[in-house]
PDB file of C-alpha atoms in Angstrom:
ATOM      1  CA  MET P  26      16.193 -11.564   8.830  1.00 96.00           C
ATOM      2  CA  ARG P  27      13.742 -12.180   6.037  1.00 98.00           C
ATOM      3  CA  ILE P  28      11.356  -9.099   4.673  1.00 98.00           C
ATOM      4  CA  LEU P  29       8.566  -9.797   2.475  1.00 98.00           C
ATOM      5  CA  ILE P  30       7.466  -6.020   1.003  1.00 98.00           C
ATOM      6  CA  THR P  31       3.539  -5.904  -0.858  1.00 96.00           C
ATOM      7  CA  GLY P  32       1.954  -3.302  -1.774  1.00 95.00           C
ATOM      8  CA  GLY P  33       0.243  -2.191  -5.130  1.00 93.00           C
ATOM      9  CA  ALA P  34       1.448  -0.913  -8.519  1.00 92.00           C
ATOM     10  CA  SER P  35       4.020   2.046  -8.315  1.00 93.00           C
ATOM     11  CA  SER P  36       3.488   1.989  -3.751  1.00 95.00           C
ATOM     12  CA  GLY P  37       7.107   2.426  -3.180  1.00 96.00           C
ATOM     13  CA  LYS P  38       8.304  -1.210  -3.129  1.00 96.00           C
ATOM     14  CA  SER P  39      11.185  -1.050  -4.606  1.00 94.00           C
ATOM     15  CA  THR P  40      12.446   2.097  -3.521  1.00 94.00           C
ATOM     16  CA  TYR P  41      11.878   0.595   0.069  1.00 97.00           C
ATOM     17  CA  ALA P  42      12.985  -3.201  -0.305  1.00 97.00           C
ATOM     18  CA  GLU P  43      16.482  -1.138  -1.651  1.00 95.00           C
ATOM     19  CA  ALA P  44      16.657   1.343   1.414  1.00 96.00           C
ATOM     20  CA  LEU P  45      16.101  -1.902   3.517  1.00 97.00           C
ATOM     21  CA  ALA P  46      19.334  -3.747   1.757  1.00 96.00           C
ATOM     22  CA  ARG P  47      21.567  -0.746   2.082  1.00 94.00           C
ATOM     23  CA  GLY P  48      21.113  -0.849   5.478  1.00 95.00           C
ATOM     24  CA  LEU P  49      22.342  -4.999   5.665  1.00 96.00           C
ATOM     25  CA  CYS P  50      25.390  -5.917   5.398  1.00 95.00           C
ATOM     26  CA  ALA P  51      27.309  -6.492   1.589  1.00 95.00           C
ATOM     27  CA  PRO P  52      27.476  -7.880  -0.504  1.00 96.00           C
ATOM     28  CA  ARG P  53      23.885  -6.994  -2.060  1.00 97.00           C
ATOM     29  CA  TYR P  54      22.579  -8.847  -4.967  1.00 97.00           C
ATOM     30  CA  TYR P  55      19.757  -7.933  -6.436  1.00 96.00           C
ATOM     31  CA  ILE P  56      17.898 -10.750  -8.414  1.00 97.00           C
ATOM     32  CA  ALA P  57      16.148  -9.444 -11.276  1.00 95.00           C
ATOM     33  CA  THR P  58      13.420 -11.608 -12.569  1.00 95.00           C
ATOM     34  CA  MET P  59      11.629  -9.397 -15.211  1.00 92.00           C
ATOM     35  CA  ARG P  60      11.405 -11.365 -18.974  1.00 87.00           C
ATOM     36  CA  PRO P  61      12.229  -7.677 -21.085  1.00 79.00           C
ATOM     37  CA  TYR P  62       8.960  -7.514 -23.128  1.00 78.00           C
ATOM     38  CA  GLY P  63       8.474  -4.441 -25.883  1.00 80.00           C
ATOM     39  CA  GLU P  64      10.092  -0.745 -24.940  1.00 84.00           C
ATOM     40  CA  GLU P  65       7.980  -0.440 -21.609  1.00 82.00           C
ATOM     41  CA  GLY P  66       9.337  -3.427 -20.436  1.00 83.00           C
ATOM     42  CA  LEU P  67      12.699  -2.433 -21.219  1.00 86.00           C
ATOM     43  CA  ALA P  68      11.384   1.287 -20.189  1.00 86.00           C
ATOM     44  CA  LYS P  69      10.825  -0.035 -16.863  1.00 82.00           C
ATOM     45  CA  ILE P  70      14.503  -2.258 -16.329  1.00 84.00           C
ATOM     46  CA  ARG P  71      16.331   1.054 -17.479  1.00 87.00           C
ATOM     47  CA  ARG P  72      14.368   2.552 -14.780  1.00 84.00           C
ATOM     48  CA  HIS P  73      14.876   0.369 -11.977  1.00 82.00           C
ATOM     49  CA  ARG P  74      18.172   0.100 -13.122  1.00 85.00           C
ATOM     50  CA  ALA P  75      18.970   4.065 -12.943  1.00 85.00           C
ATOM     51  CA  GLY P  76      17.329   3.531  -9.514  1.00 79.00           C
ATOM     52  CA  ARG P  77      19.768   1.274  -7.857  1.00 82.00           C
ATOM     53  CA  ALA P  78      22.888   2.271 -10.182  1.00 80.00           C
ATOM     54  CA  ASP P  79      25.021   3.507  -7.085  1.00 80.00           C
ATOM     55  CA  LYS P  80      23.889   2.085  -4.809  1.00 82.00           C
ATOM     56  CA  GLY P  81      26.066  -1.275  -4.921  1.00 89.00           C
ATOM     57  CA  PHE P  82      24.375  -3.516  -5.780  1.00 95.00           C
ATOM     58  CA  ILE P  83      25.328  -6.919  -8.050  1.00 95.00           C
ATOM     59  CA  THR P  84      22.784  -7.693 -10.408  1.00 94.00           C
ATOM     60  CA  ILE P  85      21.949 -11.042 -11.772  1.00 95.00           C
ATOM     61  CA  GLU P  86      19.614 -11.683 -13.734  1.00 93.00           C
ATOM     62  CA  ARG P  87      17.322 -14.785 -13.733  1.00 95.00           C
ATOM     63  CA  ASP P  88      13.438 -15.272 -14.841  1.00 94.00           C
ATOM     64  CA  THR P  89      13.595 -18.736 -13.423  1.00 95.00           C
ATOM     65  CA  ASP P  90      14.920 -21.873 -11.619  1.00 96.00           C
ATOM     66  CA  ILE P  91      15.882 -19.461  -8.466  1.00 96.00           C
ATOM     67  CA  ALA P  92      16.954 -23.283  -6.997  1.00 96.00           C
ATOM     68  CA  SER P  93      19.830 -23.219  -9.432  1.00 95.00           C
ATOM     69  CA  LEU P  94      21.383 -19.636  -8.149  1.00 96.00           C
ATOM     70  CA  SER P  95      24.718 -19.995  -6.939  1.00 96.00           C
ATOM     71  CA  LEU P  96      25.395 -16.240  -4.571  1.00 96.00           C
ATOM     72  CA  PRO P  97      29.485 -16.074  -4.213  1.00 95.00           C
ATOM     73  CA  ALA P  98      29.602 -14.713  -0.787  1.00 96.00           C
ATOM     74  CA  ARG P  99      27.345 -14.539   1.954  1.00 97.00           C
ATOM     75  CA  GLY P 100      25.590 -10.980   1.860  1.00 97.00           C
ATOM     76  CA  THR P 101      21.781  -9.691   1.853  1.00 98.00           C
ATOM     77  CA  ALA P 102      19.746 -10.707  -1.473  1.00 98.00           C
ATOM     78  CA  LEU P 103      17.031  -8.866  -2.762  1.00 98.00           C
ATOM     79  CA  LEU P 104      14.525 -10.800  -5.296  1.00 98.00           C
ATOM     80  CA  GLU P 105      11.896  -8.614  -7.103  1.00 95.00           C
ATOM     81  CA  CYS P 106       9.365  -9.894  -8.059  1.00 93.00           C
ATOM     82  CA  MET P 107       7.281 -12.262  -7.212  1.00 96.00           C
ATOM     83  CA  CYS P 108       4.844 -11.217  -9.637  1.00 94.00           C
ATOM     84  CA  ASN P 109       7.310 -11.948 -12.220  1.00 95.00           C
ATOM     85  CA  LEU P 110       8.996 -14.795 -11.332  1.00 97.00           C
ATOM     86  CA  THR P 111       5.216 -16.584 -10.610  1.00 97.00           C
ATOM     87  CA  ALA P 112       4.585 -15.698 -14.239  1.00 95.00           C
ATOM     88  CA  ASN P 113       7.783 -17.159 -15.942  1.00 96.00           C
ATOM     89  CA  GLU P 114       7.346 -20.141 -14.418  1.00 96.00           C
ATOM     90  CA  MET P 115       4.142 -20.516 -14.951  1.00 96.00           C
ATOM     91  CA  PHE P 116       3.253 -19.550 -18.503  1.00 94.00           C
ATOM     92  CA  ASP P 117       5.444 -21.188 -20.679  1.00 90.00           C
ATOM     93  CA  GLU P 118       6.967 -18.452 -23.101  1.00 85.00           C
ATOM     94  CA  ASN P 119       6.223 -19.773 -26.519  1.00 89.00           C
ATOM     95  CA  THR P 120       3.704 -22.352 -25.634  1.00 90.00           C
ATOM     96  CA  PHE P 121       1.587 -20.455 -22.953  1.00 85.00           C
ATOM     97  CA  ALA P 122       1.486 -24.210 -21.602  1.00 93.00           C
ATOM     98  CA  MET P 123       0.706 -23.384 -17.990  1.00 95.00           C
ATOM     99  CA  ARG P 124       1.864 -25.541 -14.995  1.00 96.00           C
ATOM    100  CA  ASP P 125       1.944 -24.568 -11.157  1.00 97.00           C
ATOM    101  CA  PRO P 126       5.418 -23.489  -9.325  1.00 97.00           C
ATOM    102  CA  TYR P 127       4.172 -23.252  -6.332  1.00 97.00           C
ATOM    103  CA  ASP P 128       6.303 -26.283  -5.097  1.00 98.00           C
ATOM    104  CA  ASP P 129       9.659 -24.878  -7.427  1.00 97.00           C
ATOM    105  CA  ILE P 130       9.215 -21.009  -6.369  1.00 98.00           C
ATOM    106  CA  MET P 131       9.251 -22.078  -2.787  1.00 98.00           C
ATOM    107  CA  ALA P 132      12.363 -24.584  -2.867  1.00 98.00           C
ATOM    108  CA  GLY P 133      14.045 -21.558  -4.578  1.00 97.00           C
ATOM    109  CA  VAL P 134      13.324 -19.333  -1.955  1.00 98.00           C
ATOM    110  CA  ARG P 135      14.857 -21.874   0.598  1.00 98.00           C
ATOM    111  CA  ALA P 136      17.955 -21.836  -1.332  1.00 97.00           C
ATOM    112  CA  LEU P 137      18.650 -18.389  -1.487  1.00 97.00           C
ATOM    113  CA  GLU P 138      17.606 -18.655   2.686  1.00 97.00           C
ATOM    114  CA  ALA P 139      20.484 -20.653   2.647  1.00 97.00           C
ATOM    115  CA  GLN P 140      22.876 -19.155   0.965  1.00 97.00           C
ATOM    116  CA  CYS P 141      22.267 -15.103   2.607  1.00 97.00           C
ATOM    117  CA  ALA P 142      22.257 -13.574   6.018  1.00 98.00           C
ATOM    118  CA  HIS P 143      19.693 -11.652   4.857  1.00 98.00           C
ATOM    119  CA  LEU P 144      16.530 -12.154   2.685  1.00 98.00           C
ATOM    120  CA  ILE P 145      13.853  -9.439   1.261  1.00 98.00           C
ATOM    121  CA  VAL P 146      11.145 -10.600  -1.494  1.00 98.00           C
ATOM    122  CA  VAL P 147       9.199  -7.698  -3.072  1.00 98.00           C
ATOM    123  CA  THR P 148       5.670  -8.884  -4.437  1.00 97.00           C
ATOM    124  CA  ASN P 149       2.281  -7.118  -5.001  1.00 92.00           C
ATOM    125  CA  GLU P 150      -1.053  -7.006  -4.329  1.00 85.00           C
ATOM    126  CA  ILE P 151      -3.260  -8.521  -7.375  1.00 87.00           C
ATOM    127  CA  GLY P 152      -6.343 -10.441  -5.597  1.00 80.00           C
ATOM    128  CA  CYS P 153      -8.653  -7.149  -4.995  1.00 75.00           C
ATOM    129  CA  ALA P 154      -9.621  -5.713  -8.218  1.00 72.00           C
ATOM    130  CA  GLY P 155     -12.380  -8.154  -7.692  1.00 68.00           C
ATOM    131  CA  CYS P 156     -13.049  -8.251 -11.755  1.00 75.00           C
ATOM    132  CA  ALA P 157     -14.002 -11.714 -13.693  1.00 79.00           C
ATOM    133  CA  TYR P 158     -10.847 -12.647 -15.149  1.00 86.00           C
ATOM    134  CA  ASP P 159     -10.174 -16.281 -17.307  1.00 90.00           C
ATOM    135  CA  GLU P 160      -9.452 -19.012 -16.257  1.00 91.00           C
ATOM    136  CA  PRO P 161      -5.420 -18.759 -16.354  1.00 91.00           C
ATOM    137  CA  THR P 162      -5.233 -15.569 -14.678  1.00 91.00           C
ATOM    138  CA  LYS P 163      -8.079 -16.952 -11.976  1.00 91.00           C
ATOM    139  CA  ARG P 164      -5.319 -19.959 -11.467  1.00 93.00           C
ATOM    140  CA  TYR P 165      -2.389 -16.863 -11.561  1.00 94.00           C
ATOM    141  CA  ILE P 166      -3.743 -15.322  -8.846  1.00 92.00           C
ATOM    142  CA  ASP P 167      -4.621 -17.973  -6.551  1.00 92.00           C
ATOM    143  CA  VAL P 168      -0.655 -19.654  -7.288  1.00 95.00           C
ATOM    144  CA  LEU P 169       0.922 -15.705  -5.893  1.00 95.00           C
ATOM    145  CA  GLY P 170      -1.853 -15.328  -3.253  1.00 93.00           C
ATOM    146  CA  ARG P 171      -0.839 -18.876  -1.944  1.00 94.00           C
ATOM    147  CA  LEU P 172       3.153 -17.977  -2.491  1.00 96.00           C
ATOM    148  CA  ASN P 173       2.544 -14.423  -0.424  1.00 96.00           C
ATOM    149  CA  GLN P 174       0.893 -16.254   2.249  1.00 95.00           C
ATOM    150  CA  ALA P 175       3.306 -18.730   2.763  1.00 96.00           C
ATOM    151  CA  LEU P 176       6.173 -16.196   2.122  1.00 97.00           C
ATOM    152  CA  ALA P 177       4.396 -13.615   5.244  1.00 96.00           C
ATOM    153  CA  ALA P 178       3.900 -16.942   7.493  1.00 96.00           C
ATOM    154  CA  ARG P 179       7.856 -18.142   6.880  1.00 97.00           C
ATOM    155  CA  PHE P 180       9.748 -14.482   7.020  1.00 98.00           C
ATOM    156  CA  ASP P 181      10.552 -12.315   9.818  1.00 98.00           C
ATOM    157  CA  SER P 182       9.067  -9.427   8.402  1.00 97.00           C
ATOM    158  CA  VAL P 183       5.946  -8.137   6.608  1.00 97.00           C
ATOM    159  CA  CYS P 184       5.577  -4.417   5.346  1.00 97.00           C
ATOM    160  CA  GLU P 185       2.718  -3.269   3.113  1.00 97.00           C
ATOM    161  CA  LEU P 186       3.890   0.007   1.229  1.00 97.00           C
ATOM    162  CA  VAL P 187       1.200   2.383   0.654  1.00 97.00           C
ATOM    163  CA  CYS P 188       1.685   5.224  -0.981  1.00 97.00           C
ATOM    164  CA  GLY P 189       4.895   5.195  -0.364  1.00 97.00           C
ATOM    165  CA  ILE P 190       4.652   4.670   3.215  1.00 97.00           C
ATOM    166  CA  PRO P 191       5.308   1.520   4.679  1.00 97.00           C
ATOM    167  CA  VAL P 192       2.844  -0.346   6.886  1.00 96.00           C
ATOM    168  CA  THR P 193       4.370  -3.397   9.003  1.00 96.00           C
ATOM    169  CA  LEU P 194       1.925  -6.281   9.168  1.00 96.00           C
ATOM    170  CA  LYS P 195       4.349  -8.366  10.802  1.00 97.00           C
ATOM    171  CA  GLY P 196       7.057  -7.974  13.064  1.00 97.00           C
ATOM    172  CA  GLU P 197       9.814  -5.266  12.824  1.00 96.00           C
ATOM    173  CA  LEU P 198      11.719  -3.126  10.585  1.00 96.00           C
ATOM    174  CA  PRO P 199      15.116  -1.637  10.393  1.00 94.00           C
ATOM    175  CA  CYS P 200      14.844   1.619  10.360  1.00 93.00           C
ATOM    176  CA  VAL P 201      16.793   3.127   7.163  1.00 94.00           C
ATOM    177  CA  PRO P 202      16.804   6.716   5.494  1.00 93.00           C
ATOM    178  CA  PHE P 203      14.109   6.234   2.951  1.00 94.00           C
ATOM    179  CA  ASP P 204      13.047   8.677   0.115  1.00 94.00           C
ATOM    180  CA  PRO P 205       9.870   7.040  -2.025  1.00 92.00           C
ATOM    181  CA  SER P 206      10.135  10.242  -4.977  1.00 88.00           C
TER     182      SER P 206
ATOM    183  CA  MET E   2      -2.891  19.552   3.504  1.00 98.00           C
ATOM    184  CA  LEU E   3      -4.943  15.809   4.368  1.00 98.00           C
ATOM    185  CA  PHE E   4      -4.590  13.542   2.452  1.00 98.00           C
ATOM    186  CA  VAL E   5      -7.238  10.470   1.819  1.00 98.00           C
ATOM    187  CA  THR E   6      -6.468   7.321   0.424  1.00 97.00           C
ATOM    188  CA  GLY E   7      -7.941   3.622  -0.105  1.00 94.00           C
ATOM    189  CA  GLY E   8     -10.245   1.777  -2.068  1.00 92.00           C
ATOM    190  CA  ALA E   9     -13.548   2.999  -4.645  1.00 90.00           C
ATOM    191  CA  SER E  10     -16.064   3.214  -2.030  1.00 91.00           C
ATOM    192  CA  SER E  11     -14.197   2.687   1.299  1.00 93.00           C
ATOM    193  CA  GLY E  12     -16.001   5.312   2.913  1.00 95.00           C
ATOM    194  CA  LYS E  13     -13.380   8.624   2.345  1.00 97.00           C
ATOM    195  CA  ARG E  14     -15.742  11.183   1.382  1.00 96.00           C
ATOM    196  CA  ALA E  15     -17.976   9.796   4.637  1.00 96.00           C
ATOM    197  CA  TYR E  16     -14.785  10.584   7.221  1.00 97.00           C
ATOM    198  CA  LEU E  17     -14.504  13.848   5.634  1.00 98.00           C
ATOM    199  CA  LYS E  18     -18.064  14.531   6.418  1.00 97.00           C
ATOM    200  CA  THR E  19     -17.124  13.232  10.369  1.00 97.00           C
ATOM    201  CA  LEU E  20     -13.982  16.328   9.773  1.00 98.00           C
ATOM    202  CA  GLY E  21     -16.428  19.112   9.443  1.00 98.00           C
ATOM    203  CA  TYR E  22     -16.664  18.730   5.885  1.00 98.00           C
ATOM    204  CA  ALA E  23     -19.950  18.872   3.271  1.00 98.00           C
ATOM    205  CA  ASP E  24     -21.252  18.222  -0.052  1.00 97.00           C
ATOM    206  CA  GLU E  25     -21.150  21.591  -1.126  1.00 98.00           C
ATOM    207  CA  ASP E  26     -16.930  21.894   0.281  1.00 98.00           C
ATOM    208  CA  MET E  27     -16.053  19.129  -2.044  1.00 98.00           C
ATOM    209  CA  ALA E  28     -14.632  19.371  -5.884  1.00 98.00           C
ATOM    210  CA  ASP E  29     -15.482  16.123  -8.152  1.00 97.00           C
ATOM    211  CA  ALA E  30     -11.526  16.007 -10.037  1.00 96.00           C
ATOM    212  CA  VAL E  31     -11.572  19.729 -10.665  1.00 96.00           C
ATOM    213  CA  ILE E  32      -9.097  22.550  -8.633  1.00 96.00           C
ATOM    214  CA  ASP E  33     -11.526  25.571  -7.719  1.00 97.00           C
ATOM    215  CA  ALA E  34     -11.958  27.143  -4.254  1.00 97.00           C
ATOM    216  CA  ARG E  35     -13.198  24.682  -2.699  1.00 98.00           C
ATOM    217  CA  PRO E  36     -10.888  23.136   0.482  1.00 98.00           C
ATOM    218  CA  VAL E  37     -11.454  19.673  -0.900  1.00 98.00           C
ATOM    219  CA  VAL E  38     -10.816  18.331  -4.123  1.00 98.00           C
ATOM    220  CA  TYR E  39     -11.659  14.198  -4.139  1.00 98.00           C
ATOM    221  CA  ASN E  40     -11.248  11.489  -7.560  1.00 97.00           C
ATOM    222  CA  VAL E  41      -8.061  12.725  -8.100  1.00 97.00           C
ATOM    223  CA  GLN E  42      -7.281   9.639 -10.003  1.00 96.00           C
ATOM    224  CA  ALA E  43      -9.955  10.536 -12.553  1.00 96.00           C
ATOM    225  CA  MET E  44      -7.716  13.688 -12.978  1.00 96.00           C
ATOM    226  CA  ALA E  45      -4.470  11.701 -13.534  1.00 96.00           C
ATOM    227  CA  ALA E  46      -6.192   9.587 -15.802  1.00 95.00           C
ATOM    228  CA  ARG E  47      -7.305  12.414 -18.390  1.00 96.00           C
ATOM    229  CA  ASP E  48      -3.410  13.154 -18.967  1.00 95.00           C
ATOM    230  CA  PRO E  49      -1.036  10.793 -17.370  1.00 94.00           C
ATOM    231  CA  GLU E  50       1.663  11.209 -18.838  1.00 94.00           C
ATOM    232  CA  ASN E  51       1.408  14.964 -17.495  1.00 95.00           C
ATOM    233  CA  CYS E  52      -0.554  14.566 -14.488  1.00 94.00           C
ATOM    234  CA  MET E  53       2.369  15.372 -12.203  1.00 95.00           C
ATOM    235  CA  GLU E  54       1.859  19.180 -13.238  1.00 96.00           C
ATOM    236  CA  LEU E  55      -1.075  19.195 -11.029  1.00 96.00           C
ATOM    237  CA  LEU E  56       0.710  18.066  -7.768  1.00 97.00           C
ATOM    238  CA  GLU E  57       1.401  22.084  -7.419  1.00 97.00           C
ATOM    239  CA  ALA E  58      -2.208  23.125  -7.254  1.00 97.00           C
ATOM    240  CA  LEU E  59      -2.933  19.950  -5.244  1.00 98.00           C
ATOM    241  CA  LEU E  60      -0.502  20.615  -2.355  1.00 98.00           C
ATOM    242  CA  GLN E  61      -2.565  24.643  -1.706  1.00 97.00           C
ATOM    243  CA  LYS E  62      -5.623  22.699  -1.223  1.00 98.00           C
ATOM    244  CA  GLU E  63      -6.579  21.691   2.258  1.00 98.00           C
ATOM    245  CA  VAL E  64      -7.956  17.866   1.513  1.00 98.00           C
ATOM    246  CA  VAL E  65      -7.031  15.735  -1.649  1.00 98.00           C
ATOM    247  CA  VAL E  66      -8.726  12.447  -1.905  1.00 98.00           C
ATOM    248  CA  CYS E  67      -7.254  10.088  -4.572  1.00 97.00           C
ATOM    249  CA  ASP E  68      -8.429   6.509  -4.893  1.00 95.00           C
ATOM    250  CA  GLU E  69      -5.922   3.527  -4.443  1.00 94.00           C
ATOM    251  CA  VAL E  70      -5.382   1.952  -7.726  1.00 91.00           C
ATOM    252  CA  GLY E  71      -2.457   0.322  -7.728  1.00 90.00           C
ATOM    253  CA  GLY E  72      -3.928  -3.213  -6.497  1.00 88.00           C
ATOM    254  CA  GLY E  73      -4.928  -6.194  -9.295  1.00 85.00           C
ATOM    255  CA  VAL E  74      -3.903  -7.712 -11.654  1.00 87.00           C
ATOM    256  CA  ILE E  75      -1.847  -5.742 -14.111  1.00 87.00           C
ATOM    257  CA  PRO E  76      -3.790  -3.907 -17.110  1.00 89.00           C
ATOM    258  CA  ALA E  77      -4.328  -5.377 -20.292  1.00 86.00           C
ATOM    259  CA  THR E  78      -3.182  -2.087 -22.425  1.00 91.00           C
ATOM    260  CA  PRO E  79      -0.424   0.286 -21.994  1.00 91.00           C
ATOM    261  CA  ARG E  80      -2.090   3.194 -21.479  1.00 93.00           C
ATOM    262  CA  GLU E  81      -3.992   1.818 -18.075  1.00 93.00           C
ATOM    263  CA  ARG E  82      -0.603   0.929 -16.942  1.00 92.00           C
ATOM    264  CA  ALA E  83       0.253   4.166 -17.799  1.00 93.00           C
ATOM    265  CA  ILE E  84      -2.826   5.937 -15.717  1.00 94.00           C
ATOM    266  CA  ARG E  85      -1.973   3.359 -12.837  1.00 93.00           C
ATOM    267  CA  GLU E  86       1.303   3.942 -12.912  1.00 94.00           C
ATOM    268  CA  GLN E  87       1.426   7.342 -12.932  1.00 95.00           C
ATOM    269  CA  THR E  88      -1.766   7.698 -10.141  1.00 96.00           C
ATOM    270  CA  GLY E  89       0.537   5.442  -8.178  1.00 96.00           C
ATOM    271  CA  ARG E  90       3.904   8.073  -8.345  1.00 96.00           C
ATOM    272  CA  LEU E  91       1.680  10.972  -7.576  1.00 97.00           C
ATOM    273  CA  SER E  92       0.128   9.634  -4.809  1.00 97.00           C
ATOM    274  CA  ILE E  93       3.399   9.257  -3.176  1.00 97.00           C
ATOM    275  CA  LEU E  94       4.669  12.641  -4.018  1.00 97.00           C
ATOM    276  CA  LEU E  95       1.028  14.079  -2.256  1.00 98.00           C
ATOM    277  CA  ALA E  96       1.901  11.221   1.080  1.00 98.00           C
ATOM    278  CA  GLN E  97       5.023  13.120   1.151  1.00 97.00           C
ATOM    279  CA  SER E  98       4.338  16.408   1.542  1.00 97.00           C
ATOM    280  CA  ALA E  99       0.796  15.957   3.578  1.00 98.00           C
ATOM    281  CA  GLN E 100       0.571  17.040   6.721  1.00 98.00           C
ATOM    282  CA  ARG E 101      -1.158  13.967   8.119  1.00 98.00           C
ATOM    283  CA  VAL E 102      -1.742  10.692   5.740  1.00 98.00           C
ATOM    284  CA  VAL E 103      -5.487   8.596   6.117  1.00 98.00           C
ATOM    285  CA  ARG E 104      -6.165   5.400   4.787  1.00 97.00           C
ATOM    286  CA  LEU E 105      -9.905   4.525   4.321  1.00 95.00           C
ATOM    287  CA  VAL E 106     -10.283   0.119   4.750  1.00 93.00           C
ATOM    288  CA  CYS E 107     -14.361  -0.454   4.993  1.00 91.00           C
ATOM    289  CA  GLY E 108     -14.793   2.871   6.223  1.00 94.00           C
ATOM    290  CA  VAL E 109     -12.283   2.441   9.260  1.00 94.00           C
ATOM    291  CA  PRO E 110      -9.703   5.507   9.282  1.00 96.00           C
ATOM    292  CA  THR E 111      -6.556   4.457   9.468  1.00 96.00           C
ATOM    293  CA  VAL E 112      -3.768   7.389  10.201  1.00 97.00           C
ATOM    294  CA  LEU E 113      -0.456   6.156   8.211  1.00 97.00           C
ATOM    295  CA  LYS E 114       1.112   9.784   8.860  1.00 97.00           C
ATOM    296  CA  GLY E 115       0.564  12.533  11.043  1.00 96.00           C
TER     297      GLY E 115
END
């Protein structure tokens, strides 16, 4: 089963994605894409690590090039998250040079699908603020929006988290115990 | 408690008027004797680090209204990011304890819980 989880910041996406993964078959791989920028980023990584510490995940840190990832066994993969992966793939870490990472990221998703029984991808709703952003940010919103559409079309189920409440947008979601707090 | 969420100007207070609440029943970002408190996101923004301390008093209200603020691109400053994340966490706790959760989209209420 392939599930896309979306929602705003701090809406319960990660906690729900982990709860879903726990209900699916082991081994469970957590593919972490966040680059640790500064104390705030490190604190977020620490919080996420603590949150899944006793949940039986094998953490794989991979901030780019998901396509070359090789999972040791066929189980459940949780990719967290498309927003970081897209930014990492799109902007060069040192020069900030920009490229369109759409094809590479979709190839990465297809490669993951081929190696696991279940795939859960966490993404983010970023297109609805309506602010006048600079050109790189506009292009980032566009790429992530196109990726979200492609994943939603391809996957079995799509769910949006609103204030910790999962709202099913497409397909069905397994019923799992879930405490968003 | 009824928890009402949704984007800015999505029709949250207009919805409450259909339930019989009047303007004078609604307190703007302050906890007092009125049954409704709205703009809870502004209360959280005043002191994001300690905004969870509002929870207990908010749970005593008949209706709590908080804007959904987690959409859009990640803000540029640490303080804006903290406000957004803490407002989201507070909303999760409010939704969890609420008997009913309603989200407004273009003025249309959608019951998410209860």
